[in-house]
Short mmCIF file of C-alpha atoms and ligand atoms in Angstrom, two decimals:
data_model
loop_
_atom_site.label_atom_id
_atom_site.label_comp_id
_atom_site.label_asym_id
_atom_site.label_seq_id
_atom_site.Cartn_x
_atom_site.Cartn_y
_atom_site.Cartn_z
CA MET A 271 -18.90 3.13 -5.26
CA PRO A 272 -16.62 -0.02 -5.22
CA VAL A 273 -17.89 -2.97 -7.52
CA GLU A 274 -20.01 -4.75 -5.86
CA ARG A 275 -18.73 -8.41 -6.71
CA LEU A 276 -19.78 -12.14 -5.85
CA LEU A 277 -16.63 -13.71 -4.69
CA PRO A 278 -16.35 -17.34 -3.97
CA ASP A 279 -15.36 -16.74 -0.15
CA GLN A 280 -14.41 -14.79 2.85
CA ASP A 281 -10.18 -15.33 1.29
CA ALA A 282 -11.30 -13.68 -1.70
CA ARG A 283 -13.07 -10.82 -0.01
CA ASP A 284 -10.09 -10.01 1.80
CA LEU A 285 -7.94 -9.86 -0.94
CA ILE A 286 -10.18 -7.53 -3.05
CA GLU A 287 -10.26 -5.07 0.38
CA LEU A 288 -6.85 -5.59 -0.17
CA THR A 289 -6.17 -4.59 -3.42
CA ARG A 290 -8.55 -1.92 -2.86
CA GLU A 291 -6.88 -0.32 -0.28
CA ILE A 292 -3.05 -0.66 -2.24
CA ALA A 293 -4.72 0.96 -5.31
CA ASP A 294 -6.22 3.95 -3.00
CA LYS A 295 -2.85 4.26 -1.47
CA GLU A 296 -0.22 3.49 -4.09
CA LEU A 297 -1.81 3.81 -7.22
CA ALA A 298 -4.24 6.76 -7.27
CA ARG A 299 -2.25 8.99 -5.25
CA ARG A 300 0.70 8.46 -8.19
CA VAL A 301 -1.13 7.75 -11.32
CA ASP A 302 -1.81 11.33 -13.12
CA GLU A 303 2.14 12.57 -11.90
CA HIS A 304 3.83 9.46 -13.53
CA GLU A 305 1.52 9.40 -16.63
CA ARG A 306 2.15 12.80 -17.42
CA ALA A 307 5.68 12.73 -17.03
CA GLU A 308 6.19 9.46 -18.19
CA THR A 309 7.81 8.25 -15.44
CA TYR A 310 8.21 4.55 -13.96
CA PRO A 311 6.91 4.07 -10.49
CA GLU A 312 9.89 3.19 -8.78
CA GLY A 313 9.25 0.79 -6.25
CA LEU A 314 5.80 0.41 -6.90
CA PHE A 315 6.19 -3.33 -8.13
CA GLY A 316 8.04 -4.18 -5.23
CA THR A 317 5.11 -3.09 -3.18
CA LEU A 318 2.56 -5.25 -5.12
CA GLY A 319 4.58 -8.17 -4.49
CA ALA A 320 5.14 -7.71 -0.82
CA ALA A 321 1.46 -7.66 -0.85
CA GLY A 322 1.62 -11.00 -2.88
CA LEU A 323 -0.10 -9.49 -5.88
CA LEU A 324 2.74 -10.48 -8.53
CA GLY A 325 2.29 -14.37 -7.97
CA LEU A 326 -1.80 -14.52 -7.38
CA PRO A 327 -2.75 -17.88 -9.79
CA TYR A 328 0.60 -19.80 -8.80
CA PRO A 329 0.92 -22.98 -6.88
CA GLU A 330 1.33 -22.11 -2.99
CA GLU A 331 4.02 -24.70 -3.01
CA PHE A 332 6.35 -22.16 -5.29
CA GLY A 333 5.66 -18.41 -3.23
CA GLY A 334 2.29 -18.31 -5.40
CA GLY A 335 -1.24 -17.46 -3.86
CA GLY A 336 -2.78 -20.43 -4.94
CA ARG A 337 -5.85 -18.50 -5.93
CA PRO A 338 -8.30 -19.45 -8.59
CA TYR A 339 -8.07 -17.44 -12.01
CA GLU A 340 -11.59 -16.00 -11.12
CA VAL A 341 -10.47 -14.56 -8.29
CA TYR A 342 -6.83 -12.80 -9.52
CA LEU A 343 -8.45 -11.38 -12.61
CA GLN A 344 -10.83 -9.62 -10.24
CA VAL A 345 -7.68 -8.35 -8.45
CA ILE A 346 -6.54 -7.17 -11.99
CA GLU A 347 -9.60 -5.58 -12.69
CA GLU A 348 -9.75 -3.47 -9.30
CA LEU A 349 -5.90 -2.49 -10.33
CA ALA A 350 -6.69 -1.29 -13.72
CA ALA A 351 -9.67 0.98 -12.88
CA ARG A 352 -6.74 3.17 -10.74
CA TRP A 353 -4.00 2.58 -13.50
CA ALA A 354 -4.28 0.76 -16.65
CA ALA A 355 -0.43 0.59 -16.85
CA VAL A 356 0.67 -0.97 -13.67
CA ALA A 357 -2.57 -3.41 -13.81
CA VAL A 358 -0.98 -4.49 -18.07
CA ALA A 359 2.05 -4.76 -16.63
CA THR A 360 0.98 -7.15 -13.40
CA SER A 361 -0.72 -9.10 -16.30
CA VAL A 362 2.55 -9.66 -18.18
CA HIS A 363 4.34 -10.21 -15.47
CA THR A 364 2.16 -13.16 -14.64
CA LEU A 365 2.19 -14.14 -18.40
CA ALA A 366 5.85 -14.37 -17.93
CA CYS A 367 5.73 -16.94 -15.28
CA PHE A 368 3.62 -19.18 -17.15
CA PRO A 369 6.24 -20.85 -19.45
CA VAL A 370 8.28 -22.06 -15.94
CA ALA A 371 5.32 -22.63 -14.07
CA SER A 372 3.38 -24.67 -16.62
CA PHE A 373 6.23 -26.40 -18.50
CA GLY A 374 9.38 -26.12 -16.37
CA THR A 375 11.24 -29.00 -14.80
CA GLN A 376 10.57 -29.19 -11.06
CA ARG A 377 14.03 -28.37 -10.40
CA GLN A 378 13.66 -24.96 -13.01
CA ARG A 379 10.72 -24.58 -10.97
CA GLU A 380 12.04 -24.65 -7.78
CA ARG A 381 15.28 -22.61 -8.72
CA TRP A 382 13.15 -19.76 -10.27
CA LEU A 383 9.66 -19.66 -9.36
CA PRO A 384 9.84 -18.55 -5.65
CA ASP A 385 11.70 -15.09 -6.37
CA MET A 386 9.16 -14.60 -9.64
CA LEU A 387 6.20 -15.40 -8.09
CA ALA A 388 7.13 -13.45 -4.65
CA GLY A 389 7.60 -10.21 -6.78
CA ARG A 390 11.07 -10.12 -5.66
CA ILE A 391 11.91 -10.09 -9.70
CA VAL A 392 9.78 -8.33 -12.40
CA GLY A 393 9.20 -10.82 -15.91
CA GLY A 394 8.44 -9.44 -19.44
CA TYR A 395 7.49 -11.47 -22.52
CA SER A 396 9.51 -11.45 -25.67
CA LEU A 397 7.07 -13.19 -28.30
CA SER A 398 6.70 -10.11 -30.92
CA GLU A 399 9.20 -8.98 -33.40
CA PRO A 400 9.60 -6.22 -35.66
CA GLN A 401 8.25 -8.51 -38.74
CA ALA A 402 6.14 -10.83 -36.92
CA GLY A 403 3.46 -9.42 -34.47
CA SER A 404 0.00 -11.44 -35.28
CA ASP A 405 2.14 -13.77 -37.48
CA ALA A 406 4.02 -15.09 -34.35
CA ALA A 407 5.68 -18.21 -36.28
CA ALA A 408 7.41 -15.89 -38.52
CA LEU A 409 9.62 -14.76 -36.06
CA ALA A 410 13.21 -15.19 -36.89
CA CYS A 411 15.70 -14.51 -33.71
CA LYS A 412 17.68 -17.61 -33.99
CA ALA A 413 18.89 -19.86 -30.51
CA GLU A 414 21.97 -21.67 -31.92
CA ARG A 415 23.33 -24.46 -29.98
CA THR A 416 26.77 -24.31 -27.94
CA GLU A 417 28.49 -26.74 -26.28
CA SER A 418 27.17 -25.29 -22.76
CA GLY A 419 23.68 -23.68 -23.78
CA TYR A 420 22.30 -21.60 -26.58
CA ARG A 421 23.70 -18.35 -28.71
CA ILE A 422 20.83 -15.77 -29.15
CA THR A 423 21.01 -13.56 -32.02
CA GLY A 424 17.83 -11.52 -33.24
CA ASN A 425 16.09 -8.16 -32.83
CA LYS A 426 13.42 -8.25 -30.65
CA ALA A 427 9.92 -5.91 -30.24
CA TRP A 428 7.30 -4.06 -28.32
CA ILE A 429 8.37 -5.53 -24.87
CA THR A 430 6.42 -4.33 -21.84
CA HIS A 431 8.72 -3.16 -18.81
CA GLY A 432 11.48 -3.84 -21.68
CA GLY A 433 14.81 -3.11 -20.24
CA ILE A 434 13.48 -3.17 -16.28
CA ALA A 435 12.41 -6.43 -16.33
CA ASP A 436 14.63 -8.95 -14.24
CA PHE A 437 13.79 -11.78 -16.72
CA TYR A 438 11.94 -12.18 -19.81
CA ALA A 439 9.95 -15.45 -21.38
CA LEU A 440 12.04 -15.40 -24.53
CA PHE A 441 10.94 -17.00 -27.98
CA ALA A 442 13.51 -17.54 -30.29
CA ARG A 443 14.12 -19.93 -33.55
CA THR A 444 15.82 -23.51 -32.84
CA GLY A 445 14.68 -24.97 -36.19
CA GLU A 446 12.74 -24.63 -39.18
CA GLY A 447 8.88 -23.71 -39.15
CA GLY A 448 6.34 -23.03 -36.66
CA ARG A 449 7.72 -26.26 -34.77
CA GLY A 450 11.03 -24.75 -34.79
CA ILE A 451 10.51 -22.26 -32.00
CA SER A 452 11.54 -22.80 -28.22
CA CYS A 453 11.14 -20.87 -25.04
CA PHE A 454 13.67 -19.63 -22.60
CA LEU A 455 13.49 -18.16 -19.59
CA ALA A 456 16.38 -15.29 -20.36
CA PRO A 457 17.89 -12.99 -17.89
CA GLY A 458 17.06 -8.95 -17.66
CA ALA A 459 20.85 -8.32 -17.94
CA ALA A 460 23.54 -10.04 -20.46
CA ASP A 461 26.59 -9.70 -22.18
CA GLY A 462 25.29 -9.09 -25.57
CA LEU A 463 21.96 -7.69 -24.91
CA ALA A 464 21.07 -4.33 -25.38
CA PHE A 465 17.29 -2.45 -25.66
CA GLY A 466 16.29 0.31 -27.41
CA ARG A 467 14.36 3.64 -26.52
CA PRO A 468 11.43 3.46 -24.57
CA GLU A 469 8.77 3.51 -27.73
CA GLU A 470 6.38 7.14 -27.58
CA LYS A 471 3.27 5.61 -27.04
CA MET A 472 -0.41 7.05 -27.02
CA GLY A 473 -1.02 5.65 -23.49
CA LEU A 474 0.39 3.40 -20.66
CA HIS A 475 3.30 6.36 -20.48
CA ALA A 476 4.53 5.06 -16.71
CA VAL A 477 5.52 1.51 -17.98
CA PRO A 478 8.48 1.50 -20.84
CA THR A 479 7.82 -0.43 -23.96
CA THR A 480 11.01 -1.11 -25.79
CA SER A 481 12.78 -3.51 -28.35
CA ALA A 482 15.57 -5.96 -27.51
CA HIS A 483 18.73 -6.53 -29.42
CA TRP A 484 20.72 -9.75 -28.88
CA ASN A 485 23.72 -9.93 -30.32
CA GLY A 486 25.15 -13.13 -29.70
CA ALA A 487 24.40 -13.28 -25.63
CA LEU A 488 24.90 -16.88 -24.55
CA LEU A 489 22.08 -18.86 -22.29
CA GLU A 490 22.58 -21.91 -20.43
CA ALA A 491 21.31 -24.91 -21.51
CA ASP A 492 18.66 -25.29 -18.91
CA ARG A 493 17.38 -21.67 -19.57
CA LEU A 494 15.43 -23.59 -22.18
CA ILE A 495 11.53 -24.21 -20.74
CA GLY A 496 9.99 -27.46 -22.29
CA GLU A 497 11.30 -29.01 -25.54
CA GLU A 498 13.25 -27.63 -27.94
CA GLY A 499 10.47 -27.05 -30.96
CA GLN A 500 7.49 -26.68 -28.10
CA GLY A 501 8.11 -23.02 -27.82
CA LEU A 502 5.11 -21.85 -29.99
CA GLN A 503 2.68 -24.27 -28.12
CA ILE A 504 4.00 -22.43 -25.26
CA ALA A 505 3.39 -19.02 -26.40
CA PHE A 506 -0.03 -19.91 -27.22
CA SER A 507 -1.30 -21.27 -24.15
CA ALA A 508 0.29 -18.71 -22.12
CA LEU A 509 -1.56 -16.18 -24.13
CA ASP A 510 -5.02 -18.05 -23.91
CA SER A 511 -4.48 -16.89 -19.96
CA GLY A 512 -2.73 -13.82 -20.66
CA ARG A 513 -6.08 -12.44 -22.71
CA LEU A 514 -8.04 -13.09 -19.85
CA GLY A 515 -5.81 -10.56 -18.09
CA ILE A 516 -6.08 -8.08 -20.69
CA ALA A 517 -9.99 -8.33 -20.48
CA ALA A 518 -10.04 -7.72 -16.88
CA CYS A 519 -8.00 -4.92 -17.48
CA ALA A 520 -10.27 -3.62 -20.18
CA THR A 521 -13.03 -4.02 -18.07
CA GLY A 522 -11.77 -1.81 -14.89
CA LEU A 523 -10.53 0.81 -17.34
CA ALA A 524 -14.11 0.82 -18.79
CA GLN A 525 -15.90 0.38 -15.16
CA ALA A 526 -13.29 3.74 -14.01
CA ALA A 527 -14.64 5.51 -17.22
CA LEU A 528 -18.52 4.77 -16.16
CA ASP A 529 -17.81 5.92 -12.69
CA GLU A 530 -16.49 9.40 -13.41
CA ALA A 531 -18.98 9.73 -16.26
CA VAL A 532 -21.94 8.85 -13.80
CA ALA A 533 -20.52 11.23 -11.43
CA TYR A 534 -20.09 14.17 -13.65
CA ALA A 535 -23.47 13.94 -15.49
CA LYS A 536 -25.00 13.79 -11.72
CA GLU A 537 -23.24 17.23 -11.35
CA ARG A 538 -23.28 18.96 -14.76
CA GLN A 539 -26.74 21.07 -15.27
CA ALA A 540 -28.06 21.82 -18.99
CA PHE A 541 -31.50 23.27 -19.89
CA GLY A 542 -32.43 23.55 -16.48
CA LYS A 543 -31.63 19.75 -15.19
CA LYS A 544 -28.57 17.01 -14.43
CA ILE A 545 -27.62 16.01 -17.72
CA ILE A 546 -28.01 12.32 -16.17
CA ASP A 547 -31.71 13.70 -16.33
CA HIS A 548 -31.80 14.15 -20.22
CA GLN A 549 -33.08 10.30 -21.74
CA GLY A 550 -30.52 10.86 -24.61
CA LEU A 551 -27.70 11.24 -22.29
CA GLY A 552 -29.10 8.56 -19.40
CA PHE A 553 -29.49 6.10 -21.99
CA LEU A 554 -25.43 6.35 -23.14
CA LEU A 555 -24.68 5.61 -19.79
CA ALA A 556 -27.11 2.84 -19.46
CA ASP A 557 -25.76 1.42 -22.26
CA MET A 558 -22.14 1.98 -21.04
CA ALA A 559 -23.07 0.45 -17.94
CA ALA A 560 -24.46 -3.10 -19.82
CA GLY A 561 -21.11 -3.29 -21.63
CA VAL A 562 -19.00 -3.14 -18.72
CA ASP A 563 -21.08 -5.77 -16.82
CA SER A 564 -21.06 -7.69 -20.15
CA ALA A 565 -17.42 -7.69 -20.21
CA ARG A 566 -17.01 -8.63 -17.01
CA ALA A 567 -19.41 -11.63 -17.04
CA MET A 568 -17.50 -13.00 -20.39
CA TYR A 569 -13.81 -13.10 -18.48
CA LEU A 570 -15.66 -14.25 -15.41
CA ASP A 571 -16.84 -17.31 -17.60
CA ALA A 572 -14.09 -17.97 -19.37
CA ALA A 573 -12.27 -18.15 -16.06
CA ARG A 574 -14.46 -19.98 -14.12
CA ARG A 575 -13.88 -22.50 -16.94
CA ARG A 576 -10.35 -22.50 -16.55
CA ASP A 577 -10.65 -23.21 -12.99
CA ALA A 578 -12.67 -26.14 -13.73
CA GLY A 579 -10.23 -27.68 -15.69
CA LEU A 580 -12.40 -27.25 -18.76
CA PRO A 581 -10.78 -26.08 -22.21
CA TYR A 582 -11.51 -22.41 -22.56
CA SER A 583 -9.47 -21.03 -25.33
CA ARG A 584 -12.49 -20.19 -27.23
CA GLN A 585 -14.03 -18.28 -24.12
CA ALA A 586 -10.59 -16.40 -23.55
CA SER A 587 -10.67 -14.94 -27.06
CA VAL A 588 -14.25 -14.06 -26.84
CA ALA A 589 -13.58 -12.02 -23.38
CA LYS A 590 -10.62 -10.62 -24.77
CA LEU A 591 -12.45 -9.15 -28.06
CA VAL A 592 -15.82 -8.40 -25.90
CA ALA A 593 -13.98 -6.00 -23.32
CA THR A 594 -11.50 -4.49 -25.10
CA ASP A 595 -14.12 -3.41 -27.68
CA THR A 596 -16.11 -2.54 -24.83
CA ALA A 597 -13.40 -0.44 -23.18
CA MET A 598 -12.83 1.55 -26.29
CA LYS A 599 -16.75 2.35 -26.51
CA VAL A 600 -17.15 3.01 -23.05
CA THR A 601 -14.03 5.71 -22.86
CA THR A 602 -14.79 7.35 -25.84
CA ASP A 603 -18.47 7.51 -24.33
CA ALA A 604 -17.07 8.86 -21.04
CA VAL A 605 -15.45 11.91 -23.00
CA GLN A 606 -18.67 12.79 -25.10
CA VAL A 607 -20.30 12.59 -21.53
CA PHE A 608 -17.78 15.70 -20.62
CA GLY A 609 -18.57 17.30 -23.39
CA GLY A 610 -15.70 19.83 -24.16
CA TYR A 611 -14.06 19.28 -20.68
CA GLY A 612 -13.75 15.68 -21.82
CA TYR A 613 -11.42 16.48 -24.66
CA THR A 614 -8.81 18.29 -22.45
CA ARG A 615 -6.11 16.91 -20.15
CA GLU A 616 -7.79 18.44 -16.69
CA PHE A 617 -10.02 15.29 -16.58
CA ARG A 618 -8.80 11.49 -16.88
CA VAL A 619 -11.47 10.27 -19.44
CA GLU A 620 -8.82 11.12 -22.56
CA ARG A 621 -6.67 9.16 -20.80
CA TYR A 622 -8.75 6.42 -20.39
CA MET A 623 -9.57 6.68 -24.03
CA ARG A 624 -6.04 6.58 -25.05
CA GLU A 625 -5.51 3.79 -22.83
CA ALA A 626 -8.20 1.23 -24.22
CA LYS A 627 -7.09 1.59 -28.16
CA ILE A 628 -3.90 -0.53 -27.34
CA MET A 629 -6.08 -3.06 -25.37
CA GLN A 630 -7.59 -3.51 -29.10
CA ILE A 631 -4.13 -4.68 -30.24
CA PHE A 632 -1.91 -6.35 -27.93
CA GLU A 633 -2.08 -10.02 -26.93
CA GLY A 634 -3.39 -10.90 -30.11
CA THR A 635 -5.37 -7.85 -31.82
CA ASN A 636 -9.11 -8.38 -31.96
CA GLN A 637 -8.87 -9.62 -35.69
CA ILE A 638 -6.84 -12.50 -34.48
CA GLN A 639 -9.41 -13.15 -31.65
CA ARG A 640 -12.14 -13.40 -34.20
CA LEU A 641 -9.57 -15.71 -36.11
CA VAL A 642 -9.33 -17.96 -33.39
CA ILE A 643 -13.14 -17.79 -32.70
CA SER A 644 -13.98 -18.44 -35.98
CA ARG A 645 -11.49 -21.43 -36.17
CA HIS A 646 -13.31 -22.71 -33.14
CA LEU A 647 -16.60 -22.84 -35.02
CA ALA A 648 -15.19 -24.49 -38.09
CA ARG A 649 -13.75 -27.09 -36.06
C1 FAD B 953 2.22 -0.68 -26.09
C2 FAD B 953 2.25 -2.01 -26.50
C3 FAD B 953 2.83 -3.13 -25.65
C4 FAD B 953 3.23 -4.62 -25.97
N1 FAD B 953 3.61 -5.39 -25.07
C5 FAD B 953 4.11 -6.64 -25.84
C6 FAD B 953 4.71 -7.72 -25.04
O1 FAD B 953 5.00 -7.51 -23.65
N2 FAD B 953 5.43 -8.72 -25.61
C7 FAD B 953 5.00 -8.99 -26.70
O2 FAD B 953 5.68 -10.10 -27.65
N3 FAD B 953 4.42 -8.14 -27.64
C8 FAD B 953 3.79 -6.98 -27.34
N4 FAD B 953 3.24 -6.18 -28.21
C9 FAD B 953 3.01 -6.92 -29.28
C10 FAD B 953 1.90 -7.00 -29.91
O3 FAD B 953 1.17 -8.21 -29.41
C11 FAD B 953 1.49 -6.78 -31.54
O4 FAD B 953 2.05 -5.07 -31.40
C12 FAD B 953 0.42 -7.43 -31.66
O5 FAD B 953 0.65 -8.47 -31.64
C13 FAD B 953 0.32 -6.78 -33.30
O6 FAD B 953 1.39 -7.05 -33.94
P1 FAD B 953 1.89 -6.03 -35.09
O7 FAD B 953 2.35 -5.02 -34.48
O8 FAD B 953 3.03 -6.55 -35.83
O9 FAD B 953 0.41 -5.95 -36.20
P2 FAD B 953 0.87 -6.91 -37.33
O10 FAD B 953 0.61 -8.49 -37.08
O11 FAD B 953 1.18 -6.23 -38.50
O12 FAD B 953 -1.05 -6.35 -37.80
C14 FAD B 953 -1.25 -5.39 -38.29
C15 FAD B 953 -3.06 -5.29 -38.81
O13 FAD B 953 -3.53 -6.47 -40.08
C16 FAD B 953 -4.18 -7.47 -38.97
N5 FAD B 953 -4.25 -8.54 -39.82
C17 FAD B 953 -2.66 -9.20 -39.02
N6 FAD B 953 -2.72 -10.89 -39.70
C18 FAD B 953 -4.54 -10.85 -39.77
C19 FAD B 953 -5.25 -12.08 -40.52
N7 FAD B 953 -4.62 -12.96 -40.51
N8 FAD B 953 -6.63 -11.30 -40.71
C20 FAD B 953 -7.12 -10.66 -40.10
N9 FAD B 953 -6.37 -9.30 -39.76
C21 FAD B 953 -4.89 -9.22 -39.79
C22 FAD B 953 -4.26 -7.12 -37.64
O14 FAD B 953 -5.40 -7.41 -36.99
C23 FAD B 953 -3.76 -5.54 -37.51
O15 FAD B 953 -4.72 -4.88 -37.69
C24 FAD B 953 2.82 -4.72 -27.67
C25 FAD B 953 2.28 -3.75 -28.32
C26 FAD B 953 2.16 -2.73 -28.23
C27 FAD B 953 1.93 -1.50 -29.32
#
């Protein structure tokens, strides 16, 4: 049964219908094969772009969908319920567009956004480094001024869509300390830029995660986004929005696990009745459903605040924390509902459990979300 959504208007209902159609036709059909073989779904992001799903929350003036965040996130949730890796990469692409859309000059927006938002080019977000993850202000990759722009030297880590993306929101050091970090729109191919082999991950196998090695690659001056030294501010405000994307991914993943667990529990018999009719198991499913509904409510609350122009940073962290912890619990419980079969690759729930784990880690670990929330409380 599809989730019954409270959507603001008919346009939003049509968009969700379109997303479900694409999810059924393009994602559900291909997900098992690509996740097992660890192969990239060539052409799929082109299809998502052509359907208008890669620029949804950005202005129509530059080719975006002009949709409220509340609606965009429900699209991400629908994609994640079919294929978490694709939903995560879509959310990361949206994150990678944020610096140009929110901090770029009019000229930069006109030059780059139409291709980015139409999905003709796909983006990655390159903040993390081997020695600087949670502590992003400790990053070391350098951007040194040249006569015509910047020379980039250093190592970046953990880039979703690394080596495949056409552009990267790149954060590099132009000075000392937290105020010495700047944001660049870097091309995906440049002399002096090389990518590592895809990491051998626990899940999200179909979309590669790689390191990047900048060996003196040159960027033109107009690839600086915002002011020199404004990078960390740009990175963090992008992440407030990005975290909501991850909360929506986690909610979709948890919904998929719940749906499969309920369907199984209505079929499987033990002690002469369906296992859903054993109260101990029925209550487990009830807790899973309560968790999924709460996760959705949390991200929608934050999104509606964002859409209304209100501060939403604390709510974004709460949503990311609640939704991803819920996804971990719900997917683990789904394996339990399937009993021994849940522990095999014959059923999707074991994959869901592996995929849920990363959601507690990237775009700020859940310890870092607690740090953000507690700092808000201490103000
Ligand atoms: C599959 C995958 C995809 C990713 N995609 C991207 C991407 O596209 N772009 C990108 O830039 N990065 C990406 N990342 C990186 C990710 O955001 C980092 O892994 C994450 O921020 C944590 O950083 P770290 O791994 O260096 O862990 P650390 O920062 O070393 O943390 C280790 C542990 O210490 C805890 N810890 C650290 N500081 C504190 C503190 N102050 N208080 C309490 N606990 C603390 C953490 O919560 C964690 O449990 C990705 C990572 C993975 C695995």
